[in-house]
Amino acid sequence: MWQEIKNKVLEGEGLTREEALALAGWPPEKLGELLDLSRQVRERFGGREVELCSIINARSGLCSEDCRFCAQSSRYRTGVKTYPLLGPEEALEKARRMEAAGARRFALVTSGRGIGEQDFRRVLDTYRVLRAETRLELCASLGIIDGDKARRLREAGVTTYHHNLETSRSYFPHICTTHTFEERVATIRAAQAAGLKVCSGGIIGMGESMADRLEMVLELRELGVTSVPVNILNPIPGTPLAGQKSLPVEEIFKALALFRLIMPRAVLRLCGGREPGLGEKQQKALEVAVNGLMIGNYLTTRGNEVQEDLDMIAAAGLRLAAGG
C-alpha cells in the first residue's frame, strides 16, 4: 500500500479519506518516512518557492459571535484592543511595508459575523486605493458575505476571498454555536460564484482529533479550494480555550504532512500560532510540507520580525515566489 500511495501522490493525486486515516495511525517511529514523502511532494509541485502574504486587522473586537478561540468576541474578557474600521491611509502604509518585504498578497480582515453596507463601501474605497498604489494581489476577509458583496469586491480589485472553515463539519458545533458550518460553506461558494479565488483553512489544536483535521482538509479539496492557511491554536487568556494544552510538535508535523499528501498541489500557508507552536522547527515545516507563509503580525498576536522569516527562508535553501 505504501508504494502505491507514494506513486499516486507524486503524480499529484491526493490521498483518500481511508488512506489518510491509515497513515494517521502510523507509530511515531515512522513519522520520518511520512515527512520524507511530504517533502518530495512539496518540492515536486511547489518547487523551492515560498509565497508570502500579510494581513491587517482593519476592524478589531466587539464581535457578536462565540468562536471559542477568538480574542475578539464580545462574549469574553480578553483585553483585546477594539477600534472601528481603519481608513485607507493606515492600510496603505502597512501594505507598502509588506510589499517591500516581499509579500505577494495583502488582506483586510474585519471582526464580526459579517460587514454592514456603510463599512463595506469604505472597504471598497480602501481596496481601490490599494489597487492603484501597490502591485499586491488583494484579498478580503470580511466574515459571512453574499454573492452581491463578493461581486462588488471583485469589481474593486480583490482577487481572493478568505474564509476559514476553522475545523471539521462534525467538530464545528464544539467551537461555535452562533453560526453554522454550512453558512461558512455558503460564503465560500458565493465567493467562487462571483469569480473570486478562495483561501480557506482552519486552526489545529482546539481539542479536535486528527480525523477531524483530515475531514476539514478533505472538505476543502471537495470545495475546490487550493490555498489553505494552517493556524496552530495560540490560547488567548479569557477565551474558553485559554487552558487548551499545546499540541506536541510531532503531531503538528504529522498533520502538515497529511495535509500535503491530501492536497499535493495546494499552497499550504503556515499562519498564526506557528511561533509558539513550532518555535525553531518552523524552518523544518517549510522544508517538508508548507509552501506559503503569513508574515508580520496577526490579528491580535505578534508574529516574527519579517527579517527573521526572510532569513529562515534563505536558511532552508528556499526562495520567494515570483512577486512574493
One Martini backbone bead per residue (centre of mass of N, CA, C, O) as a GRO file, in nm:
protein
  324
    1MET     BB    1   0.056   0.063  -0.020
    2TRP     BB    2   0.289   0.268   0.005
    3GLN     BB    3   0.379   0.265  -0.294
    4GLU     BB    4   0.108   0.357  -0.408
    5ILE     BB    5   0.100   0.625  -0.260
    6LYS     BB    6   0.358   0.746  -0.369
    7ASN     BB    7   0.281   0.743  -0.666
    8LYS     BB    8   0.018   0.916  -0.656
    9VAL     BB    9   0.127   1.181  -0.517
   10LEU     BB   10   0.360   1.225  -0.735
   11GLU     BB   11   0.110   1.270  -0.952
   12GLY     BB   12  -0.121   1.453  -0.779
   13GLU     BB   13  -0.277   1.248  -0.599
   14GLY     BB   14  -0.477   1.229  -0.344
   15LEU     BB   15  -0.581   1.121  -0.066
   16THR     BB   16  -0.781   0.932   0.091
   17ARG     BB   17  -0.946   0.888   0.373
   18GLU     BB   18  -0.838   0.601   0.433
   19GLU     BB   19  -0.537   0.664   0.389
   20ALA     BB   20  -0.508   0.894   0.594
   21LEU     BB   21  -0.594   0.730   0.844
   22ALA     BB   22  -0.374   0.519   0.823
   23LEU     BB   23  -0.132   0.719   0.851
   24ALA     BB   24  -0.226   0.842   1.125
   25GLY     BB   25  -0.160   0.547   1.268
   26TRP     BB   26   0.120   0.579   1.275
   27PRO     BB   27   0.401   0.553   1.426
   28PRO     BB   28   0.653   0.760   1.533
   29GLU     BB   29   0.889   0.599   1.378
   30LYS     BB   30   0.736   0.684   1.082
   31LEU     BB   31   0.749   0.994   1.036
   32GLY     BB   32   0.993   1.023   0.845
   33GLU     BB   33   0.855   0.897   0.594
   34LEU     BB   34   0.626   1.101   0.572
   35LEU     BB   35   0.808   1.356   0.545
   36ASP     BB   36   0.961   1.268   0.293
   37LEU     BB   37   0.717   1.261   0.106
   38SER     BB   38   0.622   1.548   0.154
   39ARG     BB   39   0.877   1.679   0.041
   40GLN     BB   40   0.854   1.572  -0.247
   41VAL     BB   41   0.579   1.701  -0.307
   42ARG     BB   42   0.648   1.994  -0.248
   43GLU     BB   43   0.876   2.008  -0.470
   44ARG     BB   44   0.718   1.916  -0.721
   45PHE     BB   45   0.469   2.148  -0.686
   46GLY     BB   46   0.651   2.403  -0.535
   47GLY     BB   47   0.932   2.370  -0.519
   48ARG     BB   48   1.153   2.639  -0.378
   49GLU     BB   49   0.896   2.800  -0.286
   50VAL     BB   50   0.760   3.105  -0.125
   51GLU     BB   51   0.456   3.240  -0.019
   52LEU     BB   52   0.362   3.568   0.064
   53CYS     BB   53   0.166   3.711   0.335
   54SER     BB   54  -0.076   3.967   0.455
   55ILE     BB   55  -0.222   4.156   0.730
   56ILE     BB   56  -0.506   4.354   0.856
   57ASN     BB   57  -0.668   4.488   1.133
   58ALA     BB   58  -0.944   4.680   1.037
   59ARG     BB   59  -1.137   4.548   1.271
   60SER     BB   60  -1.169   4.549   1.628
   61GLY     BB   61  -1.377   4.367   1.785
   62LEU     BB   62  -1.707   4.325   1.892
   63CYS     BB   63  -1.802   4.039   1.852
   64SER     BB   64  -2.095   3.830   1.841
   65GLU     BB   65  -1.944   3.578   1.848
   66ASP     BB   66  -1.845   3.232   1.997
   67CYS     BB   67  -1.563   3.172   1.934
   68ARG     BB   68  -1.343   2.996   2.146
   69PHE     BB   69  -1.057   3.134   2.026
   70CYS     BB   70  -1.149   3.443   2.035
   71ALA     BB   71  -1.047   3.773   2.123
   72GLN     BB   72  -1.303   3.940   1.968
   73SER     BB   73  -1.516   3.857   2.152
   74SER     BB   74  -1.773   3.999   2.351
   75ARG     BB   75  -1.796   3.740   2.555
   76TYR     BB   76  -1.496   3.811   2.628
   77ARG     BB   77  -1.216   3.872   2.853
   78THR     BB   78  -0.910   3.988   2.684
   79GLY     BB   79  -0.808   4.297   2.623
   80VAL     BB   80  -0.867   4.380   2.352
   81LYS     BB   81  -0.835   4.582   2.100
   82THR     BB   82  -1.057   4.845   1.998
   83TYR     BB   83  -1.186   4.933   1.661
   84PRO     BB   84  -1.264   5.079   1.394
   85LEU     BB   85  -1.246   5.137   1.082
   86LEU     BB   86  -1.003   5.173   0.878
   87GLY     BB   87  -0.828   5.357   0.669
   88PRO     BB   88  -0.640   5.383   0.383
   89GLU     BB   89  -0.373   5.482   0.512
   90GLU     BB   90  -0.310   5.242   0.701
   91ALA     BB   91  -0.321   5.020   0.488
   92LEU     BB   92  -0.105   5.134   0.292
   93GLU     BB   93   0.134   5.138   0.481
   94LYS     BB   94   0.146   4.830   0.528
   95ALA     BB   95   0.145   4.731   0.237
   96ARG     BB   96   0.416   4.858   0.159
   97ARG     BB   97   0.589   4.707   0.365
   98MET     BB   98   0.517   4.416   0.268
   99GLU     BB   99   0.604   4.449  -0.024
  100ALA     BB  100   0.903   4.517   0.039
  101ALA     BB  101   0.942   4.226   0.186
  102GLY     BB  102   0.765   4.016  -0.032
  103ALA     BB  103   0.479   4.033  -0.059
  104ARG     BB  104   0.189   3.922  -0.253
  105ARG     BB  105  -0.030   3.948  -0.026
  106PHE     BB  106  -0.333   4.136   0.085
  107ALA     BB  107  -0.541   4.183   0.386
  108LEU     BB  108  -0.854   4.256   0.497
  109VAL     BB  109  -0.967   4.240   0.843
  110THR     BB  110  -1.283   4.175   1.001
  111SER     BB  111  -1.478   4.189   1.253
  112GLY     BB  112  -1.735   3.965   1.259
  113ARG     BB  113  -1.987   3.813   1.094
  114GLY     BB  114  -1.983   4.077   0.918
  115ILE     BB  115  -2.080   4.349   0.684
  116GLY     BB  116  -2.184   4.649   0.647
  117GLU     BB  117  -2.254   4.881   0.412
  118GLN     BB  118  -2.081   5.120   0.508
  119ASP     BB  119  -1.815   4.964   0.553
  120PHE     BB  120  -1.804   4.834   0.274
  121ARG     BB  121  -1.761   5.094   0.111
  122ARG     BB  122  -1.492   5.164   0.252
  123VAL     BB  123  -1.343   4.910   0.165
  124LEU     BB  124  -1.358   4.961  -0.137
  125ASP     BB  125  -1.193   5.221  -0.131
  126THR     BB  126  -0.935   5.089  -0.023
  127TYR     BB  127  -0.892   4.892  -0.261
  128ARG     BB  128  -0.855   5.109  -0.477
  129VAL     BB  129  -0.598   5.221  -0.355
  130LEU     BB  130  -0.428   4.960  -0.351
  131ARG     BB  131  -0.443   4.910  -0.657
  132ALA     BB  132  -0.303   5.188  -0.736
  133GLU     BB  133  -0.035   5.168  -0.513
  134THR     BB  134  -0.001   4.859  -0.584
  135ARG     BB  135   0.100   4.499  -0.665
  136LEU     BB  136  -0.092   4.352  -0.506
  137GLU     BB  137  -0.273   4.097  -0.402
  138LEU     BB  138  -0.614   4.101  -0.318
  139CYS     BB  139  -0.768   4.049  -0.002
  140ALA     BB  140  -1.054   3.913   0.185
  141SER     BB  141  -1.192   3.936   0.545
  142LEU     BB  142  -1.556   3.973   0.623
  143GLY     BB  143  -1.699   3.719   0.648
  144ILE     BB  144  -2.021   3.690   0.593
  145ILE     BB  145  -2.131   3.662   0.254
  146ASP     BB  146  -2.256   3.751  -0.050
  147GLY     BB  147  -2.270   3.775  -0.390
  148ASP     BB  148  -2.274   4.085  -0.409
  149LYS     BB  149  -2.018   4.143  -0.243
  150ALA     BB  150  -1.829   3.970  -0.407
  151ARG     BB  151  -1.860   4.123  -0.673
  152ARG     BB  152  -1.765   4.404  -0.563
  153LEU     BB  153  -1.484   4.315  -0.488
  154ARG     BB  154  -1.389   4.236  -0.769
  155GLU     BB  155  -1.439   4.521  -0.895
  156ALA     BB  156  -1.217   4.652  -0.683
  157GLY     BB  157  -0.964   4.410  -0.702
  158VAL     BB  158  -1.032   4.152  -0.583
  159THR     BB  159  -0.920   3.794  -0.588
  160THR     BB  160  -0.957   3.703  -0.274
  161TYR     BB  161  -1.128   3.490  -0.041
  162HIS     BB  162  -1.141   3.472   0.314
  163HIS     BB  163  -1.266   3.154   0.473
  164ASN     BB  164  -1.282   2.966   0.732
  165LEU     BB  165  -1.375   2.660   0.867
  166GLU     BB  166  -1.156   2.573   1.118
  167THR     BB  167  -1.306   2.286   1.094
  168SER     BB  168  -1.499   2.042   1.115
  169ARG     BB  169  -1.821   1.970   1.082
  170SER     BB  170  -1.844   1.789   1.349
  171TYR     BB  171  -1.676   2.006   1.542
  172PHE     BB  172  -1.796   2.295   1.519
  173PRO     BB  173  -2.006   2.304   1.766
  174HIS     BB  174  -1.753   2.324   1.974
  175ILE     BB  175  -1.671   2.631   1.862
  176CYS     BB  176  -1.966   2.715   1.738
  177THR     BB  177  -2.321   2.861   1.778
  178THR     BB  178  -2.391   3.141   1.598
  179HIS     BB  179  -2.301   2.960   1.358
  180THR     BB  180  -2.256   2.772   1.070
  181PHE     BB  181  -2.093   2.571   0.858
  182GLU     BB  182  -2.277   2.624   0.611
  183GLU     BB  183  -2.227   2.931   0.605
  184ARG     BB  184  -1.934   2.903   0.522
  185VAL     BB  185  -1.976   2.749   0.263
  186ALA     BB  186  -2.158   2.962   0.127
  187THR     BB  187  -1.938   3.179   0.109
  188ILE     BB  188  -1.747   3.026  -0.072
  189ARG     BB  189  -1.950   2.992  -0.307
  190ALA     BB  190  -2.005   3.291  -0.356
  191ALA     BB  191  -1.717   3.369  -0.431
  192GLN     BB  192  -1.684   3.174  -0.668
  193ALA     BB  193  -1.932   3.277  -0.835
  194ALA     BB  194  -1.784   3.576  -0.856
  195GLY     BB  195  -1.462   3.501  -0.927
  196LEU     BB  196  -1.325   3.408  -0.672
  197LYS     BB  197  -1.087   3.318  -0.487
  198VAL     BB  198  -0.998   3.074  -0.227
  199CYS     BB  199  -0.919   3.103   0.125
  200SER     BB  200  -0.900   2.796   0.326
  201GLY     BB  201  -0.911   2.678   0.672
  202GLY     BB  202  -0.749   2.653   1.000
  203ILE     BB  203  -0.740   2.506   1.331
  204ILE     BB  204  -0.509   2.357   1.540
  205GLY     BB  205  -0.565   2.256   1.885
  206MET     BB  206  -0.898   2.251   1.991
  207GLY     BB  207  -0.959   1.921   2.053
  208GLU     BB  208  -0.929   1.775   1.809
  209SER     BB  209  -0.888   1.538   1.584
  210MET     BB  210  -0.728   1.404   1.324
  211ALA     BB  211  -0.987   1.337   1.171
  212ASP     BB  212  -1.090   1.628   1.166
  213ARG     BB  213  -0.862   1.750   1.001
  214LEU     BB  214  -0.904   1.572   0.753
  215GLU     BB  215  -1.196   1.650   0.698
  216MET     BB  216  -1.141   1.944   0.634
  217VAL     BB  217  -0.948   1.902   0.390
  218LEU     BB  218  -1.138   1.731   0.220
  219GLU     BB  219  -1.352   1.956   0.193
  220LEU     BB  220  -1.173   2.162   0.053
  221ARG     BB  221  -1.123   1.989  -0.194
  222GLU     BB  222  -1.425   1.964  -0.275
  223LEU     BB  223  -1.443   2.294  -0.305
  224GLY     BB  224  -1.168   2.390  -0.462
  225VAL     BB  225  -0.941   2.452  -0.273
  226THR     BB  226  -0.580   2.590  -0.296
  227SER     BB  227  -0.578   2.773  -0.026
  228VAL     BB  228  -0.419   2.683   0.300
  229PRO     BB  229  -0.455   2.783   0.612
  230VAL     BB  230  -0.242   2.719   0.901
  231ASN     BB  231  -0.331   2.703   1.233
  232ILE     BB  232  -0.217   2.744   1.572
  233LEU     BB  233  -0.305   2.735   1.873
  234ASN     BB  234  -0.329   3.043   2.071
  235PRO     BB  235  -0.397   3.083   2.378
  236ILE     BB  236  -0.642   3.303   2.511
  237PRO     BB  237  -0.699   3.494   2.756
  238GLY     BB  238  -1.059   3.451   2.826
  239THR     BB  239  -1.101   3.206   2.672
  240PRO     BB  240  -1.220   2.882   2.656
  241LEU     BB  241  -0.909   2.797   2.534
  242ALA     BB  242  -0.685   2.888   2.741
  243GLY     BB  243  -0.624   2.571   2.858
  244GLN     BB  244  -0.513   2.449   2.615
  245LYS     BB  245  -0.323   2.209   2.505
  246SER     BB  246  -0.048   2.162   2.345
  247LEU     BB  247   0.084   2.048   2.071
  248PRO     BB  248   0.280   1.834   1.954
  249VAL     BB  249   0.510   1.860   1.715
  250GLU     BB  250   0.462   1.582   1.581
  251GLU     BB  251   0.158   1.633   1.526
  252ILE     BB  252   0.191   1.874   1.343
  253PHE     BB  253   0.361   1.728   1.125
  254LYS     BB  254   0.158   1.515   1.053
  255ALA     BB  255  -0.060   1.707   0.957
  256LEU     BB  256   0.100   1.853   0.735
  257ALA     BB  257   0.166   1.600   0.569
  258LEU     BB  258  -0.129   1.512   0.515
  259PHE     BB  259  -0.217   1.766   0.376
  260ARG     BB  260  -0.016   1.740   0.141
  261LEU     BB  261  -0.125   1.451   0.046
  262ILE     BB  262  -0.418   1.553  -0.013
  263MET     BB  263  -0.276   1.846  -0.134
  264PRO     BB  264  -0.024   1.863  -0.348
  265ARG     BB  265  -0.098   2.161  -0.507
  266ALA     BB  266  -0.115   2.332  -0.272
  267VAL     BB  267  -0.126   2.615  -0.066
  268LEU     BB  268   0.046   2.603   0.231
  269ARG     BB  269  -0.023   2.815   0.514
  270LEU     BB  270   0.168   2.943   0.761
  271CYS     BB  271   0.045   3.087   1.057
  272GLY     BB  272  -0.093   3.122   1.327
  273GLY     BB  273   0.108   2.991   1.601
  274ARG     BB  274   0.399   2.907   1.497
  275GLU     BB  275   0.587   3.012   1.715
  276PRO     BB  276   0.483   2.852   1.971
  277GLY     BB  277   0.435   2.569   1.824
  278LEU     BB  278   0.748   2.546   1.674
  279GLY     BB  279   0.963   2.748   1.661
  280GLU     BB  280   1.256   2.620   1.531
  281LYS     BB  281   1.059   2.431   1.334
  282GLN     BB  282   0.963   2.614   1.100
  283GLN     BB  283   1.167   2.539   0.883
  284LYS     BB  284   1.084   2.243   0.851
  285ALA     BB  285   0.800   2.300   0.748
  286LEU     BB  286   0.898   2.426   0.482
  287GLU     BB  287   1.057   2.171   0.380
  288VAL     BB  288   0.805   1.937   0.413
  289ALA     BB  289   0.513   2.118   0.336
  290VAL     BB  290   0.520   2.423   0.318
  291ASN     BB  291   0.455   2.723   0.069
  292GLY     BB  292   0.352   2.927   0.296
  293LEU     BB  293   0.353   3.270   0.446
  294MET     BB  294   0.283   3.460   0.719
  295ILE     BB  295   0.354   3.798   0.772
  296GLY     BB  296   0.378   3.943   1.054
  297ASN     BB  297   0.110   4.025   1.204
  298TYR     BB  298  -0.179   3.955   1.340
  299LEU     BB  299  -0.464   4.030   1.484
  300THR     BB  300  -0.365   3.991   1.824
  301THR     BB  301  -0.076   3.889   1.742
  302ARG     BB  302   0.256   3.828   1.725
  303GLY     BB  303   0.516   3.806   1.510
  304ASN     BB  304   0.765   3.786   1.343
  305GLU     BB  305   1.013   3.920   1.216
  306VAL     BB  306   1.055   3.955   0.891
  307GLN     BB  307   1.363   3.894   0.876
  308GLU     BB  308   1.348   3.619   1.009
  309ASP     BB  309   1.187   3.485   0.780
  310LEU     BB  310   1.384   3.541   0.551
  311ASP     BB  311   1.619   3.386   0.681
  312MET     BB  312   1.474   3.113   0.699
  313ILE     BB  313   1.431   3.071   0.398
  314ALA     BB  314   1.731   3.077   0.324
  315ALA     BB  315   1.824   2.843   0.518
  316ALA     BB  316   1.633   2.634   0.349
  317GLY     BB  317   1.681   2.698   0.033
  318LEU     BB  318   1.479   2.919  -0.036
  319ARG     BB  319   1.233   3.112  -0.224
  320LEU     BB  320   1.063   3.356  -0.357
  321ALA     BB  321   0.799   3.407  -0.509
  322ALA     BB  322   0.674   3.550  -0.761
  323GLY     BB  323   0.592   3.850  -0.604
  324GLY     BB  324   0.653   3.668  -0.298
   0.00000   0.00000   0.00000
